[in-house]
Coordinates of C-alpha atoms and ligand atoms in Angstrom, one line a residue:
M480 CA -73.8 14.5 1.2
D481 CA -74.2 10.9 0.0
I482 CA -77.9 11.0 -0.3
K483 CA -80.2 11.3 -3.3
L484 CA -83.9 11.7 -3.9
I485 CA -85.0 9.3 -6.5
Q486 CA -88.3 9.9 -8.4
L487 CA -90.0 6.6 -9.0
Q488 CA -92.3 6.1 -11.9
S489 CA -95.9 5.9 -10.8
H490 CA -98.2 4.0 -13.2
G491 CA -101.5 5.8 -12.6
D492 CA -104.8 5.1 -14.3
E493 CA -108.5 5.5 -13.4
R494 CA -108.1 2.7 -10.9
G495 CA -105.3 4.3 -8.9
S496 CA -101.5 4.1 -8.8
L497 CA -98.7 1.5 -8.8
V498 CA -95.0 1.9 -8.2
S499 CA -92.6 -1.0 -9.0
L500 CA -89.2 -1.4 -7.3
E501 CA -86.5 -3.3 -9.2
E502 CA -82.9 -4.0 -8.0
E503 CA -80.2 -2.4 -10.1
K504 CA -82.9 -0.6 -12.1
N505 CA -84.7 2.1 -10.2
I506 CA -83.1 0.9 -6.9
P507 CA -79.3 1.4 -7.2
F508 CA -78.4 -1.8 -5.4
S509 CA -79.3 -5.5 -5.0
I510 CA -82.1 -5.7 -2.4
K511 CA -81.3 -8.1 0.5
R512 CA -83.8 -6.9 3.1
V513 CA -87.0 -4.9 3.4
Y514 CA -88.4 -3.6 6.6
Y515 CA -91.1 -1.1 7.5
V516 CA -91.9 1.1 10.5
F517 CA -95.5 1.9 11.3
N518 CA -97.8 2.6 14.3
T519 CA -95.2 5.2 15.3
K520 CA -96.3 7.0 18.5
D521 CA -96.7 10.8 18.7
K522 CA -93.5 12.8 19.0
V523 CA -91.3 9.8 18.6
R524 CA -87.8 10.3 17.1
R525 CA -85.9 7.2 16.0
G526 CA -82.9 6.2 14.0
F527 CA -79.9 7.9 15.8
H528 CA -77.3 5.9 13.9
A529 CA -75.2 5.7 10.8
H530 CA -73.9 2.6 9.0
K531 CA -70.4 1.6 8.1
K532 CA -71.3 -0.2 4.8
L533 CA -75.1 -0.4 4.4
K534 CA -76.9 1.4 1.6
Q535 CA -80.6 2.0 2.0
L536 CA -83.6 3.5 0.2
A537 CA -86.5 4.8 2.2
I538 CA -90.0 5.2 0.9
V539 CA -92.9 6.6 2.8
V540 CA -95.7 4.4 1.2
K541 CA -98.3 6.1 3.3
G542 CA -98.4 9.4 5.3
S543 CA -95.3 11.4 6.0
C544 CA -92.2 11.8 8.1
R545 CA -89.0 13.8 8.2
F546 CA -85.4 12.7 8.1
L547 CA -82.5 14.6 9.6
L548 CA -79.4 13.6 7.7
D549 CA -75.9 14.5 8.8
D550 CA -72.6 13.5 7.3
G551 CA -70.5 15.2 9.9
N552 CA -70.1 18.4 7.8
E553 CA -73.7 19.4 7.1
K554 CA -77.1 18.6 8.3
I555 CA -80.2 18.6 6.1
E556 CA -83.8 17.9 6.7
V557 CA -85.9 16.0 4.1
L558 CA -89.7 15.6 4.2
L559 CA -90.9 12.3 2.7
D560 CA -94.6 12.5 1.9
N561 CA -94.8 10.9 -1.6
P562 CA -94.9 7.1 -2.2
A563 CA -93.4 7.7 -5.6
Q564 CA -90.2 9.2 -4.1
G565 CA -87.3 7.3 -2.6
L566 CA -84.6 8.7 -0.4
Y567 CA -81.3 6.9 -1.1
I568 CA -78.9 7.0 1.9
E569 CA -75.3 5.8 1.5
S570 CA -73.1 4.6 4.4
F571 CA -71.7 7.1 6.9
V572 CA -74.7 9.3 7.0
W573 CA -76.2 9.8 10.5
R574 CA -80.0 9.7 10.3
E575 CA -82.9 10.6 12.7
M576 CA -86.5 10.2 11.7
F577 CA -89.3 12.3 13.3
D578 CA -92.6 14.1 12.7
F579 CA -94.3 10.8 11.8
S580 CA -97.9 11.2 10.7
E581 CA -100.3 8.9 12.5
D582 CA -100.8 6.8 9.3
C583 CA -97.1 6.8 8.3
V584 CA -95.7 3.6 6.9
L585 CA -92.0 4.0 6.3
M586 CA -90.6 1.2 4.1
V587 CA -86.8 0.7 3.8
L588 CA -84.9 -1.4 1.3
A589 CA -81.4 -2.4 2.2
D590 CA -78.5 -3.9 0.4
S591 CA -77.6 -6.3 3.2
I592 CA -79.3 -8.4 5.9
Y593 CA -79.5 -7.1 9.4
D594 CA -76.0 -6.8 11.1
E595 CA -75.7 -4.9 14.4
T596 CA -71.9 -4.7 13.9
D597 CA -72.5 -2.4 10.9
Y598 CA -74.2 0.2 13.1
V599 CA -72.6 3.3 14.5
R600 CA -74.9 4.3 17.3
D601 CA -72.7 6.8 19.2
Y602 CA -72.7 10.3 17.6
E603 CA -69.3 11.2 19.0
E604 CA -67.8 8.0 17.6
F605 CA -69.5 8.8 14.2
T606 CA -68.1 12.3 14.0
K607 CA -64.6 10.9 14.8
M608 CA -65.0 8.3 12.1
V609 CA -66.0 10.7 9.4
K610 CA -63.3 13.2 10.3
H611 CA -60.8 10.4 10.2
D612 CA -62.1 9.4 6.7
S613 CA -61.9 12.8 5.1
Ligands
TYD482 P1 -83.9 0.1 15.7 O1 -82.5 0.0 15.1 O2 -84.0 0.7 17.1 O3 -84.8 1.0 14.7 P2 -84.6 2.5 14.2 O4 -83.3 2.7 13.6 O5 -85.7 2.8 13.3 O6 -84.7 3.4 15.4 O7 -84.6 -1.3 15.5 C1 -85.6 -1.7 16.4 C2 -85.5 -3.2 16.7 O8 -85.7 -4.0 15.5 C3 -84.1 -3.5 17.2 O9 -84.3 -4.5 18.2 C4 -83.4 -4.2 16.1 C5 -84.6 -4.8 15.2 N1 -84.3 -4.9 13.8 C6 -84.2 -6.1 13.2 O10 -84.3 -7.2 13.9 N2 -84.1 -6.2 11.8 C7 -84.0 -5.1 11.1 O11 -83.8 -5.2 9.8 C8 -84.0 -3.8 11.7 C9 -83.9 -2.5 10.9 C10 -84.2 -3.7 13.1

């Protein structure tokens, strides 16, 4: 599956911790967009899409949530609960996010600006596209 957990260096001292994100360094692409999801209500599940081109890196900067990742062949679940860990997701990976803690702030870096035409929001269509690709 085209995903990777990236350990980000945390600069900790007696004052606390700091993580720096730099394009083409610890982030494996050039950052065109940042968005974040917060105040997520109890039992909400979101996502339910894949992307044709977009690459993204998700960091839970506060709290925790789970990702279901599916490339059409296998499904895996990843718990994000560490602000010094990034989940890199390539294109053509179906994702759903769930089990958000009340305090969860999920930040996502993306290699392109928002483009609805890059989304695949129909799961049947997604499975056909990845079968066609392989
Ligand atoms: P949505 O795709 O439903 O989010 P998720 O994948 O987390 O379930 O996005 C919610 C709304 O925000 C939708 O109207 C599109 C809009 N949006 C933007 O305007 N810019 C963005 O970068 C993103 C990710 C979403």
